[in-house]
Coordinates of C-alpha atoms in Angstrom, one line a residue:
X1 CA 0.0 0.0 0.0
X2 CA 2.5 2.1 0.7
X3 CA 4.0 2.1 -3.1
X4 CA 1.0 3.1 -4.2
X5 CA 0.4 5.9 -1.6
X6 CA 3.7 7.0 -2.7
X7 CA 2.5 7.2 -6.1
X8 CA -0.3 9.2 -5.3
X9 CA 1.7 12.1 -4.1
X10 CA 4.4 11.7 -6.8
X11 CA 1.4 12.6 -8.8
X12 CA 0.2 15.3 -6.7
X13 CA 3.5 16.6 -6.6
X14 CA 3.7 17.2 -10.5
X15 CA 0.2 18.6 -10.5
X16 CA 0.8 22.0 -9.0
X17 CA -1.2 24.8 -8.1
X18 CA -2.8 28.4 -8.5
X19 CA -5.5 28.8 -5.4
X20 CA -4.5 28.6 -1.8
X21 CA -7.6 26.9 0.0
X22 CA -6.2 24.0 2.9
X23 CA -6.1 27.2 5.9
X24 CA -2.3 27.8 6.5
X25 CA -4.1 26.9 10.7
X26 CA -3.6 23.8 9.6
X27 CA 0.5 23.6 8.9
X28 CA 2.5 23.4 11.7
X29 CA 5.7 24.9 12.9
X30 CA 7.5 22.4 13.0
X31 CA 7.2 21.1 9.7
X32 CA 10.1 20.2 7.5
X33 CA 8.5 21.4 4.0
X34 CA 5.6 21.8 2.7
X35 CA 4.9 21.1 -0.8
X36 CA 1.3 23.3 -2.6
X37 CA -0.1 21.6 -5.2
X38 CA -3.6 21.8 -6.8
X39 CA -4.8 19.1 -9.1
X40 CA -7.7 20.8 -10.5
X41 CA -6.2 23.9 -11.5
X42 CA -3.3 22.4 -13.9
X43 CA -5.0 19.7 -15.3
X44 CA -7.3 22.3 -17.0
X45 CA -3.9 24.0 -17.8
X46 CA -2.9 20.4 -19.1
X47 CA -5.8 20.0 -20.8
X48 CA -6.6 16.5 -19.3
X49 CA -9.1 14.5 -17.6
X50 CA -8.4 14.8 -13.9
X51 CA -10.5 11.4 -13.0
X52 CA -8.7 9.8 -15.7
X53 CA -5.2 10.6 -14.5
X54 CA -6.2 10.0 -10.6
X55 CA -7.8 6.8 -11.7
X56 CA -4.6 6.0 -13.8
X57 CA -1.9 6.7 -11.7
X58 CA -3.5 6.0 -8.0
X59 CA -7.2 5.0 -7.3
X60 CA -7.7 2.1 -9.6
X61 CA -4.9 0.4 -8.0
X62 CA -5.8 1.4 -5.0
X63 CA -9.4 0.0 -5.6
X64 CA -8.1 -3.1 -7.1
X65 CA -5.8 -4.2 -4.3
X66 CA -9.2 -3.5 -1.9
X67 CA -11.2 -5.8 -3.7
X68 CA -9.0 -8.5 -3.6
X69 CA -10.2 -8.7 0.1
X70 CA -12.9 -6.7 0.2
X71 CA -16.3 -7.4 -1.7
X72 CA -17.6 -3.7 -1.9
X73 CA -18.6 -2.1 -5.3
X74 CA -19.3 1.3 -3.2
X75 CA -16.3 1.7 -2.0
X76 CA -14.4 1.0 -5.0
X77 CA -16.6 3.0 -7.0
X78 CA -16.3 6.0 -5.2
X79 CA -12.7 5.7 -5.5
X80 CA -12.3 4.7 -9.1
X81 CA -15.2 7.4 -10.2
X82 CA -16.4 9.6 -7.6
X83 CA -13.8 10.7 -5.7
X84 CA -14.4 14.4 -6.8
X85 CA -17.3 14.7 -5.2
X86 CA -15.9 13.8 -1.7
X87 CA -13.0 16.2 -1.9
X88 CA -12.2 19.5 -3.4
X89 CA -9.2 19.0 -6.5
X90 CA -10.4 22.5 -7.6
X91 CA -8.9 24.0 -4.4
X92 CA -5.0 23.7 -3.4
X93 CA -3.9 21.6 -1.4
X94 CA -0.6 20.2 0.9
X95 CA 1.9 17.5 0.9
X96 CA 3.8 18.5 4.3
X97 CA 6.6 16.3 6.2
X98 CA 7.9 15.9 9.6
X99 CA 10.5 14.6 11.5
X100 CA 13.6 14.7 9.2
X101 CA 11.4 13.2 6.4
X102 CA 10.0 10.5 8.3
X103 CA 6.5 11.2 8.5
X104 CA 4.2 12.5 5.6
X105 CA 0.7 14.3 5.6
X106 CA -1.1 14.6 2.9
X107 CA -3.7 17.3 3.5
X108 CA -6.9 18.0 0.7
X109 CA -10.2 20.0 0.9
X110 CA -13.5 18.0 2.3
X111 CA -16.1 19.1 -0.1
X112 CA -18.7 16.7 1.0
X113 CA -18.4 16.4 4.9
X114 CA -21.4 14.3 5.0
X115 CA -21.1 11.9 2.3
X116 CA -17.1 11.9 3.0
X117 CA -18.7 10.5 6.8
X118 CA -20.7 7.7 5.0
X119 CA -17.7 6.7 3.0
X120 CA -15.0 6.2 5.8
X121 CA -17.4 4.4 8.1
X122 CA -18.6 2.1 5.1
X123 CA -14.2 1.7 5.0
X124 CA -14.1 1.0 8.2
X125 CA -16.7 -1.8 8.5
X126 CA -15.1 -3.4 5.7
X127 CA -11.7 -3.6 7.6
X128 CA -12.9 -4.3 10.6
X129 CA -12.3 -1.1 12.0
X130 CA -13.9 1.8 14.0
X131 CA -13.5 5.1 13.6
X132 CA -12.4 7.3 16.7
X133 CA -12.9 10.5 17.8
X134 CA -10.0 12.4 19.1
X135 CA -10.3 13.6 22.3
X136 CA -10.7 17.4 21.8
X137 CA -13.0 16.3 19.3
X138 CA -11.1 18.4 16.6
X139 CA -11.3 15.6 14.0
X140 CA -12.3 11.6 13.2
X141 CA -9.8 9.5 12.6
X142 CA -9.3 5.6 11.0
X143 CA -6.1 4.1 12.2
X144 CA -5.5 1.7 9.2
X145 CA -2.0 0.3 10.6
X146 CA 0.9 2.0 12.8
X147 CA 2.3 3.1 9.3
X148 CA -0.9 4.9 8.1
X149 CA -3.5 6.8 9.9
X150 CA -6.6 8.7 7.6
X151 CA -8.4 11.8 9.8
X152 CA -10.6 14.3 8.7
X153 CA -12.8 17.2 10.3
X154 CA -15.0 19.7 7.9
X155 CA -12.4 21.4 6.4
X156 CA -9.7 18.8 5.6
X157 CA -8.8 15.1 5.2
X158 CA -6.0 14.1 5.7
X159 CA -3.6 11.1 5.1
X160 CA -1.0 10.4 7.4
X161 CA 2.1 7.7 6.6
X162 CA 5.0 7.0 8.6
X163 CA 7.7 5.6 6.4
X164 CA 9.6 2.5 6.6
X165 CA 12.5 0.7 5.6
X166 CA 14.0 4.3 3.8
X167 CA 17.5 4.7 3.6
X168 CA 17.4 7.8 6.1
X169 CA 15.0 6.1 8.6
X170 CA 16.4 3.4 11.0
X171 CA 14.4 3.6 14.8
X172 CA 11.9 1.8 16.5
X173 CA 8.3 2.6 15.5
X174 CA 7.2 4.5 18.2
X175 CA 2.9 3.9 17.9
X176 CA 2.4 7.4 19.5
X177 CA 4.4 9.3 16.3
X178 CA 1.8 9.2 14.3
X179 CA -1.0 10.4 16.1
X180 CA 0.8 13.0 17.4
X181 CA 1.4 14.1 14.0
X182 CA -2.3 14.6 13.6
X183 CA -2.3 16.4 16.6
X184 CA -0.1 18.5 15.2
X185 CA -2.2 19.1 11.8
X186 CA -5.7 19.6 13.4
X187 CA -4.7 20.7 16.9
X188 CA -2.7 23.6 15.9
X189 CA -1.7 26.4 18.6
X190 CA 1.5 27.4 16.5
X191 CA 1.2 27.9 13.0
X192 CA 4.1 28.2 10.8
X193 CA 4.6 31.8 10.7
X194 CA 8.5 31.4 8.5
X195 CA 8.4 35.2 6.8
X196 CA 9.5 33.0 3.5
X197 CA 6.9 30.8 3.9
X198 CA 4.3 33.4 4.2
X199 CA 6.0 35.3 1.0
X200 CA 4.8 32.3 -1.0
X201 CA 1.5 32.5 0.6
X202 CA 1.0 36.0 -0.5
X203 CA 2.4 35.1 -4.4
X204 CA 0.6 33.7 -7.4
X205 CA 2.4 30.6 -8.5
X206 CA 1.3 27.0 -9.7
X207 CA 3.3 25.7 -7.1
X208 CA 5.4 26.3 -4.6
X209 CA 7.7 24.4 -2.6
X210 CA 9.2 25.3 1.2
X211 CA 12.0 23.3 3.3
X212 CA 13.2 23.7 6.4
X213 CA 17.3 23.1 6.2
X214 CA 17.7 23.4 9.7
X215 CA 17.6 19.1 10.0
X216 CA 20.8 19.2 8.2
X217 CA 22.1 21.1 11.1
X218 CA 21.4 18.3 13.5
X219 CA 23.8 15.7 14.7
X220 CA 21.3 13.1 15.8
X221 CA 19.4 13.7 12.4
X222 CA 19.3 10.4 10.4
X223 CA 18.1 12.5 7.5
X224 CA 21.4 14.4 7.5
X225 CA 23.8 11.6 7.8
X226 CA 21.7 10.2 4.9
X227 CA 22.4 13.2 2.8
X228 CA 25.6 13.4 4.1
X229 CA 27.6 9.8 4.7
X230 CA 27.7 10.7 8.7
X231 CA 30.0 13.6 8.2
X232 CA 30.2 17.3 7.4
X233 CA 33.6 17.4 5.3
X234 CA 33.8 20.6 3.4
X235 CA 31.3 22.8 4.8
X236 CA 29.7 22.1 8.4
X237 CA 26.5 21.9 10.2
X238 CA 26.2 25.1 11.2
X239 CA 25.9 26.2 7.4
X240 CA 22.6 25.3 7.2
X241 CA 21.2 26.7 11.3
X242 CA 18.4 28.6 9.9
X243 CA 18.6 28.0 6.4
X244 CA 15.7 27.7 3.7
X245 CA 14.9 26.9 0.2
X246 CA 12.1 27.8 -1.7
X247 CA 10.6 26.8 -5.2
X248 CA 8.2 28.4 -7.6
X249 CA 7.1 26.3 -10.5
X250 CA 4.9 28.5 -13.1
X251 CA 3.4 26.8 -16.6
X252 CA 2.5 29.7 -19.0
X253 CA 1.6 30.0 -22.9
X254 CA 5.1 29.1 -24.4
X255 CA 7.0 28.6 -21.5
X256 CA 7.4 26.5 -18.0
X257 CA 10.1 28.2 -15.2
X258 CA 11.2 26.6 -11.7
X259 CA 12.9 29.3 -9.7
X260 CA 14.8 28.0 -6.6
X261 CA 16.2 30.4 -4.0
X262 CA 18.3 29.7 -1.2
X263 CA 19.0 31.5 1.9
X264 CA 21.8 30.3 4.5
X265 CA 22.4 33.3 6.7
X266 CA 25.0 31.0 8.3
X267 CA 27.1 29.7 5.1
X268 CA 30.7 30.4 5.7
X269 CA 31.5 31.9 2.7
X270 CA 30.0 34.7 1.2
X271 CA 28.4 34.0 -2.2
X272 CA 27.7 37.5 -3.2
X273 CA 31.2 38.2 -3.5
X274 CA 31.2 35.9 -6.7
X275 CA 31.0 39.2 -9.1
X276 CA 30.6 39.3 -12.6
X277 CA 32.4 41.7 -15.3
X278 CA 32.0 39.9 -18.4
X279 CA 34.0 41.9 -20.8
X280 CA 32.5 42.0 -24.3
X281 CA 36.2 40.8 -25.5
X282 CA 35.2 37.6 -24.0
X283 CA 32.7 36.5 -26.3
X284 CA 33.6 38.5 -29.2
X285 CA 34.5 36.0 -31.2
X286 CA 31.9 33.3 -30.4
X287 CA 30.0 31.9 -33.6
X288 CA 26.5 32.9 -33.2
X289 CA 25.4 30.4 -36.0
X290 CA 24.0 27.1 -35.8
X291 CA 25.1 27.3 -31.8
X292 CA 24.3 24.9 -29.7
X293 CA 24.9 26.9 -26.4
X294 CA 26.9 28.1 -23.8
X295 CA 28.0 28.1 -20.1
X296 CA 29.1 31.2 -18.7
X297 CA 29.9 32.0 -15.0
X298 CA 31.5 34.4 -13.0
X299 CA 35.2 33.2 -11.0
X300 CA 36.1 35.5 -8.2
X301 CA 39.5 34.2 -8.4
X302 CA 41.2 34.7 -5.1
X303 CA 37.9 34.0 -3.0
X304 CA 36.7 31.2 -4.7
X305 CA 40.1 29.7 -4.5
X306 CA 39.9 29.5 -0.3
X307 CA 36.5 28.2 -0.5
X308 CA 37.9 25.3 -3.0
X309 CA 40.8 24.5 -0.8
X310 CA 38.8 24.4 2.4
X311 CA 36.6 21.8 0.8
X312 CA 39.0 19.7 -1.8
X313 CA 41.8 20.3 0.6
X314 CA 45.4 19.0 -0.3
X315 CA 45.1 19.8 -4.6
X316 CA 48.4 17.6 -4.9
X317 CA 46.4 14.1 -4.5
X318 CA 44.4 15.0 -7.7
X319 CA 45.6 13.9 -11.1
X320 CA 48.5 15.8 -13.1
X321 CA 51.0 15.5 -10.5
X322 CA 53.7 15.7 -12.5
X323 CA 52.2 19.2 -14.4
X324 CA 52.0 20.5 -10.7
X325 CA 55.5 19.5 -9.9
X326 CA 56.2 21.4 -13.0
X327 CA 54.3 24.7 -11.8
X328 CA 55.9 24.2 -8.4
X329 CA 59.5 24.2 -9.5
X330 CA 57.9 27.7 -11.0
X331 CA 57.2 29.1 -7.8
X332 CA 53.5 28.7 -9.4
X333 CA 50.8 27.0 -6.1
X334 CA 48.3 24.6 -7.7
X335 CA 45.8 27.0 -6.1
X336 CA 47.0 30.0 -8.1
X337 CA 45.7 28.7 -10.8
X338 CA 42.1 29.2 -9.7
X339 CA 43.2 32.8 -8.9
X340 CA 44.9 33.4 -12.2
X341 CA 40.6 33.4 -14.0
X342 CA 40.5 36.5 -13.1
X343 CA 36.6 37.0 -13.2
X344 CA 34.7 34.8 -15.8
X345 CA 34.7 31.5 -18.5
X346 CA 32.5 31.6 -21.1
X347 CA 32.2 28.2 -23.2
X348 CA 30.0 28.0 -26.6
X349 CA 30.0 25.0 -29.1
X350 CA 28.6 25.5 -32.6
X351 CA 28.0 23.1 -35.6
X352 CA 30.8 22.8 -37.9
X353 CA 29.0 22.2 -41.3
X354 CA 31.8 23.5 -43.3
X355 CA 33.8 20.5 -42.3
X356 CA 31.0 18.0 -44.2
X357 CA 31.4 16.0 -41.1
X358 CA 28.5 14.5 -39.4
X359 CA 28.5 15.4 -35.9
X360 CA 31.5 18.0 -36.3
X361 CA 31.7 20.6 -33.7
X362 CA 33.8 23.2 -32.3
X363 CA 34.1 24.0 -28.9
X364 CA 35.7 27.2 -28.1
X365 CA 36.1 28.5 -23.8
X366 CA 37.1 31.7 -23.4
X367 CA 38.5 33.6 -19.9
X368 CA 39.7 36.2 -18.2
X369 CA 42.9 36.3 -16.4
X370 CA 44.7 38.7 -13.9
X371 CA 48.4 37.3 -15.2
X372 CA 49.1 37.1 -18.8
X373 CA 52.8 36.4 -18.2
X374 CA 51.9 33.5 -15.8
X375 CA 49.1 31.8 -17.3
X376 CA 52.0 31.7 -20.3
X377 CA 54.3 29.3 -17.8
X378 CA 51.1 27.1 -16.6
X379 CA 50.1 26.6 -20.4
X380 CA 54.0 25.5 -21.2
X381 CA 54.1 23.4 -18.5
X382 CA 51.2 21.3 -20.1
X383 CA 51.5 21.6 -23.9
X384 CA 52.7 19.0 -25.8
X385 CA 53.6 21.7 -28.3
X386 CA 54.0 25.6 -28.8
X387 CA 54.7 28.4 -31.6
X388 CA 54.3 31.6 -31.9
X389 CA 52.6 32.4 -28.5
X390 CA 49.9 29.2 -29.5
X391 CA 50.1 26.4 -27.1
X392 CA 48.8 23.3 -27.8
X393 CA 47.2 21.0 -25.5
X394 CA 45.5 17.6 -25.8
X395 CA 44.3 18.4 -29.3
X396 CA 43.5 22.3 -28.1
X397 CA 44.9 25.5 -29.2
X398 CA 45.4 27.8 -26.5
X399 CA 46.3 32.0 -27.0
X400 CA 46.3 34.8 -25.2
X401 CA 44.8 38.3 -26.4
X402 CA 44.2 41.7 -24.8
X403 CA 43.4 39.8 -20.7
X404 CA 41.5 37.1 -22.3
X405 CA 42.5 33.5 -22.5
X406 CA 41.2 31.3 -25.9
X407 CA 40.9 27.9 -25.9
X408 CA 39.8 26.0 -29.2
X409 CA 39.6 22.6 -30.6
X410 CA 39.3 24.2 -34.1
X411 CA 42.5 26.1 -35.1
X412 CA 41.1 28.4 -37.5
X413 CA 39.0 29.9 -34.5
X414 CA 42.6 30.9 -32.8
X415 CA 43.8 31.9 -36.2
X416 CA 40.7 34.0 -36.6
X417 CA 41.4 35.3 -33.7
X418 CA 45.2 36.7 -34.0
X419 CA 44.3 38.4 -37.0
X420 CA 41.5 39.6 -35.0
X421 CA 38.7 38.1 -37.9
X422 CA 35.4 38.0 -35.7
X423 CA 32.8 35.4 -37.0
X424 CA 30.1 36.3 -39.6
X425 CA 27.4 36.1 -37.1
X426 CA 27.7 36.7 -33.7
X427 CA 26.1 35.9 -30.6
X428 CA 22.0 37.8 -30.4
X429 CA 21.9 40.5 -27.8
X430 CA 19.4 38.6 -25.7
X431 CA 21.7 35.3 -25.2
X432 CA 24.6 37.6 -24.5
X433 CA 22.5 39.2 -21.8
X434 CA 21.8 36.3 -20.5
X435 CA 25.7 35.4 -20.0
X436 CA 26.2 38.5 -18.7
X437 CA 23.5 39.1 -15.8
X438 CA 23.6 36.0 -14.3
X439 CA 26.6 34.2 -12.3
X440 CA 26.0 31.5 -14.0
X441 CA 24.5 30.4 -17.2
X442 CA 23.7 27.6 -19.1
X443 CA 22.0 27.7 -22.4
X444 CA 21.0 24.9 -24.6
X445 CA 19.4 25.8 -28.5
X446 CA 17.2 23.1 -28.9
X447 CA 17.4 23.5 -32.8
X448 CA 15.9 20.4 -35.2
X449 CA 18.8 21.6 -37.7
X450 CA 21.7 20.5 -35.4
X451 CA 22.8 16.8 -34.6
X452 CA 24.2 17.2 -31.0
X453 CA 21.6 16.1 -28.7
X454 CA 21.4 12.3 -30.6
X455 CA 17.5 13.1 -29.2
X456 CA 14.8 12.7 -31.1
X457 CA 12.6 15.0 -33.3
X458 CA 9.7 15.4 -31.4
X459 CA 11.7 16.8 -28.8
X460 CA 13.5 19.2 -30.7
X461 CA 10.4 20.1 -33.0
X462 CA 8.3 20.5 -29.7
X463 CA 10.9 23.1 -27.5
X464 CA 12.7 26.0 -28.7
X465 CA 15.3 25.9 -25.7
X466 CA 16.3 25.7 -21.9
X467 CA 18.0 27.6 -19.8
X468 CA 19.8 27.0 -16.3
X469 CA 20.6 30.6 -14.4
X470 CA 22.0 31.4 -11.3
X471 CA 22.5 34.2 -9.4
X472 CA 23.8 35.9 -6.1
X473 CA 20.7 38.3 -5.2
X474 CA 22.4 39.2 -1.5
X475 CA 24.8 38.0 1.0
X476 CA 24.1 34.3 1.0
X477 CA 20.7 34.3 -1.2
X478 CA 21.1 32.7 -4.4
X479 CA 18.5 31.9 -7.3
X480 CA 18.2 29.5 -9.5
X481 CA 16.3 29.9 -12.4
X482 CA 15.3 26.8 -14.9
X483 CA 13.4 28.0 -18.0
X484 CA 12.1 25.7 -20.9
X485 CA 10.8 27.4 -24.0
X486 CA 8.0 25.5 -26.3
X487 CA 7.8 26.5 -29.7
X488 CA 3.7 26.6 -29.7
X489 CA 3.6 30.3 -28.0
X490 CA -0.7 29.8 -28.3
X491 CA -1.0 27.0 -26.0
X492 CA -0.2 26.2 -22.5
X493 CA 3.5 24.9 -21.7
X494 CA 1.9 22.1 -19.8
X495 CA -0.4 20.8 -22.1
X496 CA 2.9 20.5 -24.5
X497 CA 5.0 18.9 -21.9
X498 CA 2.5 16.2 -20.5
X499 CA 2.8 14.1 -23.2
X500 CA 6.4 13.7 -22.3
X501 CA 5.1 12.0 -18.9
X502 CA 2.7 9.9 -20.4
X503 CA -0.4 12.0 -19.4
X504 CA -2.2 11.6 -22.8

């Protein structure tokens, strides 16, 4: 039961929602997240049957699996066909977990309290059950196991599971967890009152998504050794001591976005120090035509450089020892060459059709540097081959111009480039602002004319492109942005991308 259960709410989960309704009373304070979601709202933005997809992914299995001990066409029918007419999909509704991820709650709308009555007591004759009433008489409730506990009052229903055998979760069931979890739900003196939390409340999204990080800040958390293999190498516990993330997911005409932001007041290193100053020099001399995409992101050299050697530690047990010997007996540290980018790396590959080669690309990284002489002694110290200030390494040609390091698997780019020939067609002003306001970026041109991806057609007919950003907003907040772009501006990005999860 529990696979399907967890089925049910991966399906929740990727139905998300518009209209708050399950009362924020309801959410505790010491939840660990809370995920919003409402069914009815994006399956008319999905332009599907939402009966059909509850039925497909969660109640006829859930009905079938009854029957085989169960003789009761009422019950099952109400679950294979009327389930919309107990509770409210048109309204939003809450996944929320507790306990380092070791209880779940999934909380809906009662839109029927008095047929919803009839049903659960028709349930519990049939497993030989009774239904109790809790003793502040705040809500009902039908203890199916000590892993699984349904309650309900007017306002909400709510199904309660306490997972087992997860790799986080190794105690004792304790038989008192999970009714005190309900307690917690319907018996609510402290609602969660997290300004970020209530930020989201206040937004119009299709979903939104809010979790707690301050588990991972806990010795005895099970969760957090999970995540972590029982240790905080790298960065510590107290990083995350008040931390939070939070997630937006929007479908529009033409488009779908997912922005993340993360805010850990107590990260060690500051984040917004990771400036960029992406020169136009930098990707002057990307080809704009048939481009697959780029990556560019911003290297504060000497900062990021102690954050990397508090977390890799000593660089010497990484591969090319010998090229570091090299750099040493150059009074050159392995480090400095972090601190030698002196800002920002842009990296672009484009079709190469004038080589008649299938699958021929270039790939071209450009970046800036603080030390033109010493990047010079790093780049001899690893080519296998140099002339005329043009270092070649592992089948790359590398040259310096004007602050700017060029790195090329094609040779006539770097040729192009020290007679200062810039390509026919350049980069569009929008993709080159979208390298340069972001710390990172990662673009992908999802174009049917180019033979990268090895994907096929239909996916490449059906989107236009995607895009990862991120950015440092303030000390310690950073967004992430994830955009895809559907070629059909008219319809709803939804109704495009269901078909892609089998929703037809």
């Amino acid at each position: 039961m529990n696979r399907v259960v967890l089925i049910g709410l991966l399906f929740l989960f990727t139905l998300s929602s518009l209209i708050y309704a399950v009362d924020k009373k309801y959410i505790p304070n010491n939840v660990d997240s809370v995920f919003s979601f409402n069914a009815g709202t994006l399956a008319q933005k999905g332009e599907i049957d939402l009966q059909n997809i509850l039925n497909k992914f969660f109640m006829q299995e859930y009905a079938d699996r009854y029957l085989e001990y169960r003789d009761d066409a009422f019950v099952a029918e109400v679950m294979t066909n009327k389930l919309n007419d107990y509770i409210d999909f048109s309204n939003t509704s809450r996944v929320i977990f507790f306990n380092g991820y070791q209880q779940v709650s999934v909380l809906l709308d009662v839109k029927n309290i008095t047929e919803l009555d009839k049903l659960m007591i028709k349930m519990a004759s049939q497993e030989d059950k009774l239904i109790s009433v809790a003793e502040n008489a705040a809500y009902r409730y039908l203890a199916l196991d000590e892993y699984n506990l349904i309650s309900w009052n007017q306002e909400v229903f709510a199904v309660t599971i306490k997972l087992k055998d997860n790799y986080w979760y190794n105690e004792e069931l304790n038989k008192e967890d999970i009714a005190n979890i309900v307690n917690y739900v319907f018996v609510n003196n402290t609602p969660l009152e997290d300004e970020k939390f209530l930020a989201l409340e206040n937004e119009t999204n299709d979903s939104y998504i809010w979790a707690n990080l301050n588990t991972l800040a806990d010795d005895n958390s099970d969760f957090a050794k999970f995540l972590f293999g029982r240790s905080y190498d790298g960065v510590s516990k107290e990083s995350y001591k008040d931390a939070v993330i939070t997630s937006k997911i929007n479908f529009n005409n033409g488009d779908a976005q997912v922005i993340v932001d993360s805010y850990a007041p107590n990260y060690p290193y500051d984040t917004s120090l990771l400036k960029k100053e992406l020169a136009d020099n930098i990707y002057s001399f990307v080809n704009g035509e048939n481009n697959y995409g780029f990556l560019s992101l911003a290297f504060n050299s000497q900062e990021l450089s102690k954050h990397i050697k508090n977390i890799i530690g000593d660089i010497k047990n990484l591969p090319l020892a010998e090229e570091l010997k090299t750099l040493e007996k150059n009074g050159i540290d392995a480090y400095k060459l972090i601190e030698l980018l002196g800002g920002d790396i842009f990296v672009s590959v484009w079709d190469r059709p004038e080589d008649n080669v299938d699958e021929s690309v270039a790939v071209f990284i450009s970046a800036s540097i603080t030390d033109a002489d010493t990047v010079k002694v790093i780049l001899e110290a690893f080519a296998e081959d140099s002339a005329n200030d043009i270092y070649t390494i592992s089948g790359y040609s590398c040259y310096i111009k004007d602050s700017i390091l060029y790195i090329s698997d094609n040779s006539n780019v770097i040729d192009s480039i020290v007679n200062g020939e810039a390509p026919g067609t350049q980069l569009s002003a929008d993709k080159i602002e979208l390298a340069k306001n972001n710390t990172i970026a990662l673009y992908l041109e999802l174009n049917p004319n180019l033979s990268l991806y090895g994907i096929g057609d239909e996916y490449t007919e059906t989107f236009e492109s995607v895009y990862i950003t991120s950015n440092e907003l303030e000390s310690n907040h950073t967004q992430i942005l994830l955009k895809v772009n559907i070629r059909d501006k008219e319809r709803n990005s939804l109704s495009i991308i269901k078909s892609f999860f089998g929703l037809e």
